[in-house]
Amino acid sequence: MTISPRNYQIGVCFLCQLCMYCGVDLTSNNCNCDKTIKPTKKNRTSNVANFRNLVYKPNIVHETVKNTLLHSNQKYGYKMNMEQPHNCTLCSACNSQINRDVKAAIKEFNKNVVIISSSPTSPITPITPATPTDGTSIQPFIPSQIEMEFRLRMSIKQNKQVLPSVVINFNLTNPTFIDFRNKIESYICEQVGLVYRNEYTLAFKSHSESGAGTLLSNEEAFDEFLKDYQNIVAGNKKVVIIVTLKELSKKHSYQVFIILENNYFI
């Protein structure tokens, strides 16, 4: 079936063109609903019980979500610039599917991660270029790479409740705060569903240490974390990463239910 190009309207599911007010499939039909109005808990009809308001940010969204939205943008001829942030709406079925696709992508990525063993007392292993022995000239200096294995416990706090801790292991080359945070975020999504980096904070501490821990929010804090991590591990203690999911305002409270239940919306 040929689908005629159309402008995207906020009252329509971005992925399947379902009207969020009357439930009509707009790929082959039309309706009289005002689809220029963003659906909310107070203004929508009972014909469509569930939906999700999605804030699309191309620089932080998971690649699976981005590719799915790019496909729909082309399929329906929206002609939107997907390198710019947008607000859109998803129906319950499309939201559930996109969450499943993200989890599957994260699981597949983790299966392909190669862990390089390292001694607990020496978690950082420099890899330096080999010295030529055949009489050829020495190549320009190449900075050595640092291969670091992280063995952590992750504790997630959500709505003032603490979820059971999980043990996570992963490896990073020349670790940076961004790479570390992205890796941690993939594990967070595995536990609670799709979240973005502005929806949580990170902190760390020794497993035997009391208190809220030390905030981990930028490269400077990450440099201190690396030093503390090595000292804690050298003392045969475990390092805990504390993830605190931010409490959203009532205006956006539907997102909390999506994270918790995956298929439940307001």
PDB file of C-alpha atoms in Angstrom:
ATOM      1  CA  MET A   1       0.000   0.000   0.000  1.00  0.00           C
ATOM      2  CA  THR A   2       1.313   3.420  -0.977  1.00  0.00           C
ATOM      3  CA  ILE A   3       1.298   5.885   1.917  1.00  0.00           C
ATOM      4  CA  SER A   4       0.943   9.524   0.954  1.00  0.00           C
ATOM      5  CA  PRO A   5       3.465  11.947   2.505  1.00  0.00           C
ATOM      6  CA  ARG A   6       2.149  14.020   5.385  1.00  0.00           C
ATOM      7  CA  ASN A   7       3.358  16.484   8.024  1.00  0.00           C
ATOM      8  CA  TYR A   8       3.805  14.981  11.471  1.00  0.00           C
ATOM      9  CA  GLN A   9       1.181  16.026  14.046  1.00  0.00           C
ATOM     10  CA  ILE A  10       1.784  15.651  17.788  1.00  0.00           C
ATOM     11  CA  GLY A  11      -1.596  13.938  18.346  1.00  0.00           C
ATOM     12  CA  VAL A  12      -0.549  10.988  16.169  1.00  0.00           C
ATOM     13  CA  CYS A  13       1.782   8.044  16.893  1.00  0.00           C
ATOM     14  CA  PHE A  14       5.064   8.841  15.160  1.00  0.00           C
ATOM     15  CA  LEU A  15       5.711   5.185  14.305  1.00  0.00           C
ATOM     16  CA  CYS A  16       2.325   3.828  13.133  1.00  0.00           C
ATOM     17  CA  GLN A  17       0.112   6.895  12.476  1.00  0.00           C
ATOM     18  CA  LEU A  18      -2.527   5.908  15.029  1.00  0.00           C
ATOM     19  CA  CYS A  19      -4.698   8.840  16.153  1.00  0.00           C
ATOM     20  CA  MET A  20      -4.121   9.299  19.877  1.00  0.00           C
ATOM     21  CA  TYR A  21      -7.695  10.544  20.380  1.00  0.00           C
ATOM     22  CA  CYS A  22     -10.010   8.186  18.483  1.00  0.00           C
ATOM     23  CA  GLY A  23      -7.673   5.295  17.603  1.00  0.00           C
ATOM     24  CA  VAL A  24      -8.161   5.507  13.820  1.00  0.00           C
ATOM     25  CA  ASP A  25      -5.316   4.192  11.620  1.00  0.00           C
ATOM     26  CA  LEU A  26      -4.444   7.312   9.653  1.00  0.00           C
ATOM     27  CA  THR A  27      -2.383   5.471   7.044  1.00  0.00           C
ATOM     28  CA  SER A  28      -5.608   4.568   5.256  1.00  0.00           C
ATOM     29  CA  ASN A  29      -8.344   6.620   6.973  1.00  0.00           C
ATOM     30  CA  ASN A  30      -8.949  10.088   8.380  1.00  0.00           C
ATOM     31  CA  CYS A  31     -10.755  11.552  11.375  1.00  0.00           C
ATOM     32  CA  ASN A  32     -11.994  14.897  12.688  1.00  0.00           C
ATOM     33  CA  CYS A  33      -9.841  14.962  15.853  1.00  0.00           C
ATOM     34  CA  ASP A  34      -7.623  17.985  16.425  1.00  0.00           C
ATOM     35  CA  LYS A  35      -4.283  16.227  16.042  1.00  0.00           C
ATOM     36  CA  THR A  36      -2.256  19.422  16.470  1.00  0.00           C
ATOM     37  CA  ILE A  37      -2.859  19.264  20.254  1.00  0.00           C
ATOM     38  CA  LYS A  38      -0.494  17.236  22.415  1.00  0.00           C
ATOM     39  CA  PRO A  39      -2.348  14.403  24.209  1.00  0.00           C
ATOM     40  CA  THR A  40      -2.402  14.652  27.995  1.00  0.00           C
ATOM     41  CA  LYS A  41      -4.131  12.826  30.816  1.00  0.00           C
ATOM     42  CA  LYS A  42      -6.894  15.447  30.880  1.00  0.00           C
ATOM     43  CA  ASN A  43      -7.648  16.156  27.218  1.00  0.00           C
ATOM     44  CA  ARG A  44      -7.603  12.750  25.483  1.00  0.00           C
ATOM     45  CA  THR A  45     -10.611  10.511  24.933  1.00  0.00           C
ATOM     46  CA  SER A  46     -11.115   7.041  26.394  1.00  0.00           C
ATOM     47  CA  ASN A  47     -10.743   5.479  22.919  1.00  0.00           C
ATOM     48  CA  VAL A  48      -6.962   5.430  23.369  1.00  0.00           C
ATOM     49  CA  ALA A  49      -6.124   4.543  26.957  1.00  0.00           C
ATOM     50  CA  ASN A  50      -2.332   4.618  26.815  1.00  0.00           C
ATOM     51  CA  PHE A  51       0.380   6.641  25.091  1.00  0.00           C
ATOM     52  CA  ARG A  52       3.844   8.077  25.628  1.00  0.00           C
ATOM     53  CA  ASN A  53       5.136  11.599  25.009  1.00  0.00           C
ATOM     54  CA  LEU A  54       8.692  11.187  23.740  1.00  0.00           C
ATOM     55  CA  VAL A  55      11.386  13.874  23.745  1.00  0.00           C
ATOM     56  CA  TYR A  56      13.751  12.951  20.918  1.00  0.00           C
ATOM     57  CA  LYS A  57      17.334  14.196  21.380  1.00  0.00           C
ATOM     58  CA  PRO A  58      19.605  12.833  18.605  1.00  0.00           C
ATOM     59  CA  ASN A  59      22.838  13.306  20.547  1.00  0.00           C
ATOM     60  CA  ILE A  60      21.782  11.147  23.514  1.00  0.00           C
ATOM     61  CA  VAL A  61      19.047   8.809  22.242  1.00  0.00           C
ATOM     62  CA  HIS A  62      19.869   5.107  21.886  1.00  0.00           C
ATOM     63  CA  GLU A  63      20.888   4.205  18.315  1.00  0.00           C
ATOM     64  CA  THR A  64      18.004   1.730  18.050  1.00  0.00           C
ATOM     65  CA  VAL A  65      15.454   4.443  18.869  1.00  0.00           C
ATOM     66  CA  LYS A  66      17.091   6.863  16.445  1.00  0.00           C
ATOM     67  CA  ASN A  67      17.057   4.348  13.575  1.00  0.00           C
ATOM     68  CA  THR A  68      13.407   3.470  14.230  1.00  0.00           C
ATOM     69  CA  LEU A  69      12.348   7.126  14.153  1.00  0.00           C
ATOM     70  CA  LEU A  70      14.461   7.777  11.045  1.00  0.00           C
ATOM     71  CA  HIS A  71      12.656   4.925   9.289  1.00  0.00           C
ATOM     72  CA  SER A  72       9.218   6.337  10.139  1.00  0.00           C
ATOM     73  CA  ASN A  73      10.299   9.825   9.117  1.00  0.00           C
ATOM     74  CA  GLN A  74      11.100   8.443   5.669  1.00  0.00           C
ATOM     75  CA  LYS A  75       8.153   6.025   5.492  1.00  0.00           C
ATOM     76  CA  TYR A  76       5.504   8.670   6.126  1.00  0.00           C
ATOM     77  CA  GLY A  77       7.307  11.527   4.379  1.00  0.00           C
ATOM     78  CA  TYR A  78       7.431  13.752   7.459  1.00  0.00           C
ATOM     79  CA  LYS A  79      10.580  15.455   6.088  1.00  0.00           C
ATOM     80  CA  MET A  80      11.684  16.323   9.623  1.00  0.00           C
ATOM     81  CA  ASN A  81      15.337  17.123  10.339  1.00  0.00           C
ATOM     82  CA  MET A  82      16.199  14.217  12.623  1.00  0.00           C
ATOM     83  CA  GLU A  83      19.502  15.826  13.605  1.00  0.00           C
ATOM     84  CA  GLN A  84      17.458  18.297  15.646  1.00  0.00           C
ATOM     85  CA  PRO A  85      15.475  17.595  18.873  1.00  0.00           C
ATOM     86  CA  HIS A  86      11.745  16.931  18.472  1.00  0.00           C
ATOM     87  CA  ASN A  87       8.707  16.110  20.569  1.00  0.00           C
ATOM     88  CA  CYS A  88       6.540  13.239  19.370  1.00  0.00           C
ATOM     89  CA  THR A  89       3.965  10.752  20.612  1.00  0.00           C
ATOM     90  CA  LEU A  90       3.999   6.945  20.632  1.00  0.00           C
ATOM     91  CA  CYS A  91       1.076   4.589  21.089  1.00  0.00           C
ATOM     92  CA  SER A  92       1.368   1.852  23.727  1.00  0.00           C
ATOM     93  CA  ALA A  93       2.159  -0.897  21.203  1.00  0.00           C
ATOM     94  CA  CYS A  94       4.950   1.055  19.498  1.00  0.00           C
ATOM     95  CA  ASN A  95       6.396   2.183  22.833  1.00  0.00           C
ATOM     96  CA  SER A  96       6.516  -1.411  24.089  1.00  0.00           C
ATOM     97  CA  GLN A  97       8.156  -2.611  20.867  1.00  0.00           C
ATOM     98  CA  ILE A  98      10.814   0.092  20.902  1.00  0.00           C
ATOM     99  CA  ASN A  99      11.647  -0.763  24.530  1.00  0.00           C
ATOM    100  CA  ARG A 100      12.027  -4.439  23.607  1.00  0.00           C
ATOM    101  CA  ASP A 101      14.244  -3.537  20.641  1.00  0.00           C
ATOM    102  CA  VAL A 102      16.521  -1.411  22.848  1.00  0.00           C
ATOM    103  CA  LYS A 103      16.860  -4.181  25.438  1.00  0.00           C
ATOM    104  CA  ALA A 104      17.659  -6.703  22.688  1.00  0.00           C
ATOM    105  CA  ALA A 105      20.314  -4.389  21.223  1.00  0.00           C
ATOM    106  CA  ILE A 106      21.917  -3.870  24.636  1.00  0.00           C
ATOM    107  CA  LYS A 107      21.916  -7.612  25.302  1.00  0.00           C
ATOM    108  CA  GLU A 108      23.523  -8.330  21.921  1.00  0.00           C
ATOM    109  CA  PHE A 109      26.150  -5.627  22.514  1.00  0.00           C
ATOM    110  CA  ASN A 110      27.079  -7.082  25.904  1.00  0.00           C
ATOM    111  CA  LYS A 111      27.443 -10.567  24.373  1.00  0.00           C
ATOM    112  CA  ASN A 112      30.112  -9.229  22.026  1.00  0.00           C
ATOM    113  CA  VAL A 113      32.154  -7.412  24.696  1.00  0.00           C
ATOM    114  CA  VAL A 114      35.516  -9.122  25.233  1.00  0.00           C
ATOM    115  CA  ILE A 115      36.701  -8.967  28.845  1.00  0.00           C
ATOM    116  CA  ILE A 116      40.469  -8.891  29.341  1.00  0.00           C
ATOM    117  CA  SER A 117      41.476 -10.286  32.714  1.00  0.00           C
ATOM    118  CA  SER A 118      43.663  -8.203  34.981  1.00  0.00           C
ATOM    119  CA  SER A 119      45.012  -8.591  38.489  1.00  0.00           C
ATOM    120  CA  PRO A 120      42.801  -7.041  41.193  1.00  0.00           C
ATOM    121  CA  THR A 121      45.851  -5.252  42.551  1.00  0.00           C
ATOM    122  CA  SER A 122      46.810  -3.897  39.117  1.00  0.00           C
ATOM    123  CA  PRO A 123      43.604  -3.176  37.184  1.00  0.00           C
ATOM    124  CA  ILE A 124      45.355  -0.965  34.612  1.00  0.00           C
ATOM    125  CA  THR A 125      47.563  -2.641  31.997  1.00  0.00           C
ATOM    126  CA  PRO A 126      49.498  -0.358  29.612  1.00  0.00           C
ATOM    127  CA  ILE A 127      49.955  -1.634  26.045  1.00  0.00           C
ATOM    128  CA  THR A 128      53.028  -0.081  24.394  1.00  0.00           C
ATOM    129  CA  PRO A 129      54.102  -0.322  20.748  1.00  0.00           C
ATOM    130  CA  ALA A 130      56.719  -2.981  19.946  1.00  0.00           C
ATOM    131  CA  THR A 131      60.317  -1.830  19.291  1.00  0.00           C
ATOM    132  CA  PRO A 132      61.505  -2.648  15.735  1.00  0.00           C
ATOM    133  CA  THR A 133      64.317  -5.261  15.573  1.00  0.00           C
ATOM    134  CA  ASP A 134      64.857  -5.490  11.823  1.00  0.00           C
ATOM    135  CA  GLY A 135      66.887  -2.304  11.383  1.00  0.00           C
ATOM    136  CA  THR A 136      63.962  -0.175  10.206  1.00  0.00           C
ATOM    137  CA  SER A 137      63.465   3.307  11.552  1.00  0.00           C
ATOM    138  CA  ILE A 138      61.372   3.729  14.715  1.00  0.00           C
ATOM    139  CA  GLN A 139      57.864   5.005  14.051  1.00  0.00           C
ATOM    140  CA  PRO A 140      56.699   8.289  15.647  1.00  0.00           C
ATOM    141  CA  PHE A 141      55.684   7.936  19.276  1.00  0.00           C
ATOM    142  CA  ILE A 142      52.189   6.506  19.758  1.00  0.00           C
ATOM    143  CA  PRO A 143      50.653   7.079  23.193  1.00  0.00           C
ATOM    144  CA  SER A 144      50.224   3.817  25.052  1.00  0.00           C
ATOM    145  CA  GLN A 145      46.744   2.488  25.503  1.00  0.00           C
ATOM    146  CA  ILE A 146      45.257   1.710  28.883  1.00  0.00           C
ATOM    147  CA  GLU A 147      43.076  -1.369  29.112  1.00  0.00           C
ATOM    148  CA  MET A 148      41.030  -1.311  32.310  1.00  0.00           C
ATOM    149  CA  GLU A 149      38.595  -3.851  33.636  1.00  0.00           C
ATOM    150  CA  PHE A 150      35.809  -2.682  35.941  1.00  0.00           C
ATOM    151  CA  ARG A 151      34.214  -5.056  38.434  1.00  0.00           C
ATOM    152  CA  LEU A 152      31.425  -3.198  40.197  1.00  0.00           C
ATOM    153  CA  ARG A 153      28.203  -3.556  42.098  1.00  0.00           C
ATOM    154  CA  MET A 154      25.395  -1.325  40.854  1.00  0.00           C
ATOM    155  CA  SER A 155      22.658  -0.129  43.197  1.00  0.00           C
ATOM    156  CA  ILE A 156      19.613   1.654  41.737  1.00  0.00           C
ATOM    157  CA  LYS A 157      17.436   4.003  43.785  1.00  0.00           C
ATOM    158  CA  GLN A 158      14.010   4.659  42.295  1.00  0.00           C
ATOM    159  CA  ASN A 159      11.142   6.567  43.908  1.00  0.00           C
ATOM    160  CA  LYS A 160      12.896   6.359  47.302  1.00  0.00           C
ATOM    161  CA  GLN A 161      13.160   2.574  46.982  1.00  0.00           C
ATOM    162  CA  VAL A 162      16.429   0.673  46.499  1.00  0.00           C
ATOM    163  CA  LEU A 163      16.354  -2.139  43.947  1.00  0.00           C
ATOM    164  CA  PRO A 164      18.474  -5.278  44.532  1.00  0.00           C
ATOM    165  CA  SER A 165      22.136  -4.719  43.629  1.00  0.00           C
ATOM    166  CA  VAL A 166      23.575  -6.314  40.490  1.00  0.00           C
ATOM    167  CA  VAL A 167      27.176  -7.277  39.721  1.00  0.00           C
ATOM    168  CA  ILE A 168      28.519  -5.826  36.468  1.00  0.00           C
ATOM    169  CA  ASN A 169      31.834  -6.413  34.686  1.00  0.00           C
ATOM    170  CA  PHE A 170      33.098  -4.593  31.618  1.00  0.00           C
ATOM    171  CA  ASN A 171      36.289  -3.420  29.966  1.00  0.00           C
ATOM    172  CA  LEU A 172      37.262   0.015  28.586  1.00  0.00           C
ATOM    173  CA  THR A 173      40.257   1.153  26.560  1.00  0.00           C
ATOM    174  CA  ASN A 174      41.591   4.577  27.617  1.00  0.00           C
ATOM    175  CA  PRO A 175      38.529   5.037  29.844  1.00  0.00           C
ATOM    176  CA  THR A 176      36.795   8.411  29.887  1.00  0.00           C
ATOM    177  CA  PHE A 177      33.809   9.595  31.887  1.00  0.00           C
ATOM    178  CA  ILE A 178      31.579   9.593  28.778  1.00  0.00           C
ATOM    179  CA  ASP A 179      32.475   6.002  27.856  1.00  0.00           C
ATOM    180  CA  PHE A 180      32.063   4.877  31.466  1.00  0.00           C
ATOM    181  CA  ARG A 181      28.684   6.608  31.845  1.00  0.00           C
ATOM    182  CA  ASN A 182      27.418   5.182  28.531  1.00  0.00           C
ATOM    183  CA  LYS A 183      28.361   1.683  29.627  1.00  0.00           C
ATOM    184  CA  ILE A 184      26.701   2.105  33.021  1.00  0.00           C
ATOM    185  CA  GLU A 185      23.612   3.498  31.267  1.00  0.00           C
ATOM    186  CA  SER A 186      23.291   0.323  29.192  1.00  0.00           C
ATOM    187  CA  TYR A 187      23.149  -1.711  32.414  1.00  0.00           C
ATOM    188  CA  ILE A 188      20.591   0.708  33.909  1.00  0.00           C
ATOM    189  CA  CYS A 189      18.360   0.235  30.860  1.00  0.00           C
ATOM    190  CA  GLU A 190      18.607  -3.526  31.301  1.00  0.00           C
ATOM    191  CA  GLN A 191      17.227  -3.206  34.827  1.00  0.00           C
ATOM    192  CA  VAL A 192      14.520  -0.526  34.567  1.00  0.00           C
ATOM    193  CA  GLY A 193      13.867   0.116  30.876  1.00  0.00           C
ATOM    194  CA  LEU A 194      14.811   2.983  28.590  1.00  0.00           C
ATOM    195  CA  VAL A 195      16.285   6.010  30.406  1.00  0.00           C
ATOM    196  CA  TYR A 196      18.366   8.985  29.309  1.00  0.00           C
ATOM    197  CA  ARG A 197      21.405  10.506  30.965  1.00  0.00           C
ATOM    198  CA  ASN A 198      19.517  13.544  32.289  1.00  0.00           C
ATOM    199  CA  GLU A 199      17.149  11.240  34.184  1.00  0.00           C
ATOM    200  CA  TYR A 200      19.628   9.902  36.740  1.00  0.00           C
ATOM    201  CA  THR A 201      22.745  10.740  38.767  1.00  0.00           C
ATOM    202  CA  LEU A 202      25.777   8.579  39.494  1.00  0.00           C
ATOM    203  CA  ALA A 203      27.831   8.282  42.680  1.00  0.00           C
ATOM    204  CA  PHE A 204      30.385   5.777  43.971  1.00  0.00           C
ATOM    205  CA  LYS A 205      31.743   4.438  47.236  1.00  0.00           C
ATOM    206  CA  SER A 206      33.370   1.405  48.781  1.00  0.00           C
ATOM    207  CA  HIS A 207      30.919  -1.377  49.662  1.00  0.00           C
ATOM    208  CA  SER A 208      31.954  -1.066  53.310  1.00  0.00           C
ATOM    209  CA  GLU A 209      31.567   2.733  53.351  1.00  0.00           C
ATOM    210  CA  SER A 210      28.446   4.371  54.767  1.00  0.00           C
ATOM    211  CA  GLY A 211      26.795   7.511  53.415  1.00  0.00           C
ATOM    212  CA  ALA A 212      25.648   8.666  49.991  1.00  0.00           C
ATOM    213  CA  GLY A 213      29.040   8.284  48.302  1.00  0.00           C
ATOM    214  CA  THR A 214      30.868  10.712  45.971  1.00  0.00           C
ATOM    215  CA  LEU A 215      29.062  12.296  43.014  1.00  0.00           C
ATOM    216  CA  LEU A 216      30.350  11.120  39.623  1.00  0.00           C
ATOM    217  CA  SER A 217      29.278  13.720  37.064  1.00  0.00           C
ATOM    218  CA  ASN A 218      32.235  14.871  34.951  1.00  0.00           C
ATOM    219  CA  GLU A 219      35.759  14.047  33.786  1.00  0.00           C
ATOM    220  CA  GLU A 220      37.404  15.610  36.851  1.00  0.00           C
ATOM    221  CA  ALA A 221      35.288  13.498  39.207  1.00  0.00           C
ATOM    222  CA  PHE A 222      35.971  10.449  37.024  1.00  0.00           C
ATOM    223  CA  ASP A 223      39.746  10.945  37.353  1.00  0.00           C
ATOM    224  CA  GLU A 224      39.358  10.872  41.135  1.00  0.00           C
ATOM    225  CA  PHE A 225      37.113   7.820  40.815  1.00  0.00           C
ATOM    226  CA  LEU A 226      39.833   5.929  38.901  1.00  0.00           C
ATOM    227  CA  LYS A 227      42.346   6.613  41.669  1.00  0.00           C
ATOM    228  CA  ASP A 228      39.908   5.615  44.408  1.00  0.00           C
ATOM    229  CA  TYR A 229      38.801   2.563  42.429  1.00  0.00           C
ATOM    230  CA  GLN A 230      42.346   1.205  42.275  1.00  0.00           C
ATOM    231  CA  ASN A 231      42.927   1.858  45.978  1.00  0.00           C
ATOM    232  CA  ILE A 232      39.640   0.210  46.983  1.00  0.00           C
ATOM    233  CA  VAL A 233      40.229  -2.840  44.780  1.00  0.00           C
ATOM    234  CA  ALA A 234      43.820  -3.129  46.001  1.00  0.00           C
ATOM    235  CA  GLY A 235      42.403  -3.446  49.511  1.00  0.00           C
ATOM    236  CA  ASN A 236      40.240  -6.394  48.371  1.00  0.00           C
ATOM    237  CA  LYS A 237      37.076  -4.338  48.755  1.00  0.00           C
ATOM    238  CA  LYS A 238      34.224  -3.901  46.309  1.00  0.00           C
ATOM    239  CA  VAL A 239      33.215  -0.659  44.592  1.00  0.00           C
ATOM    240  CA  VAL A 240      29.536   0.311  44.430  1.00  0.00           C
ATOM    241  CA  ILE A 241      28.052   2.560  41.733  1.00  0.00           C
ATOM    242  CA  ILE A 242      24.916   4.245  43.067  1.00  0.00           C
ATOM    243  CA  VAL A 243      22.334   5.191  40.428  1.00  0.00           C
ATOM    244  CA  THR A 244      19.613   7.569  41.582  1.00  0.00           C
ATOM    245  CA  LEU A 245      16.715   7.966  39.154  1.00  0.00           C
ATOM    246  CA  LYS A 246      15.349  11.474  39.346  1.00  0.00           C
ATOM    247  CA  GLU A 247      11.776  11.945  40.469  1.00  0.00           C
ATOM    248  CA  LEU A 248       9.889  13.563  37.609  1.00  0.00           C
ATOM    249  CA  SER A 249       7.235  16.215  38.019  1.00  0.00           C
ATOM    250  CA  LYS A 250       3.589  15.226  37.854  1.00  0.00           C
ATOM    251  CA  LYS A 251       3.503  16.812  34.406  1.00  0.00           C
ATOM    252  CA  HIS A 252       5.858  14.094  33.165  1.00  0.00           C
ATOM    253  CA  SER A 253       5.027  11.361  35.648  1.00  0.00           C
ATOM    254  CA  TYR A 254       4.003   8.971  32.841  1.00  0.00           C
ATOM    255  CA  GLN A 255       7.684   8.374  32.171  1.00  0.00           C
ATOM    256  CA  VAL A 256       8.183   6.845  35.629  1.00  0.00           C
ATOM    257  CA  PHE A 257       5.486   4.271  34.942  1.00  0.00           C
ATOM    258  CA  ILE A 258       7.037   3.423  31.600  1.00  0.00           C
ATOM    259  CA  ILE A 259      10.361   2.762  33.285  1.00  0.00           C
ATOM    260  CA  LEU A 260       8.825   0.673  36.048  1.00  0.00           C
ATOM    261  CA  GLU A 261       6.201  -1.332  34.211  1.00  0.00           C
ATOM    262  CA  ASN A 262       7.393  -0.999  30.605  1.00  0.00           C
ATOM    263  CA  ASN A 263       3.836  -1.488  29.290  1.00  0.00           C
ATOM    264  CA  TYR A 264       1.900   0.771  31.675  1.00  0.00           C
ATOM    265  CA  PHE A 265       1.183   4.391  30.857  1.00  0.00           C
ATOM    266  CA  ILE A 266      -0.744   7.308  32.158  1.00  0.00           C
TER     267      ILE A 266
END
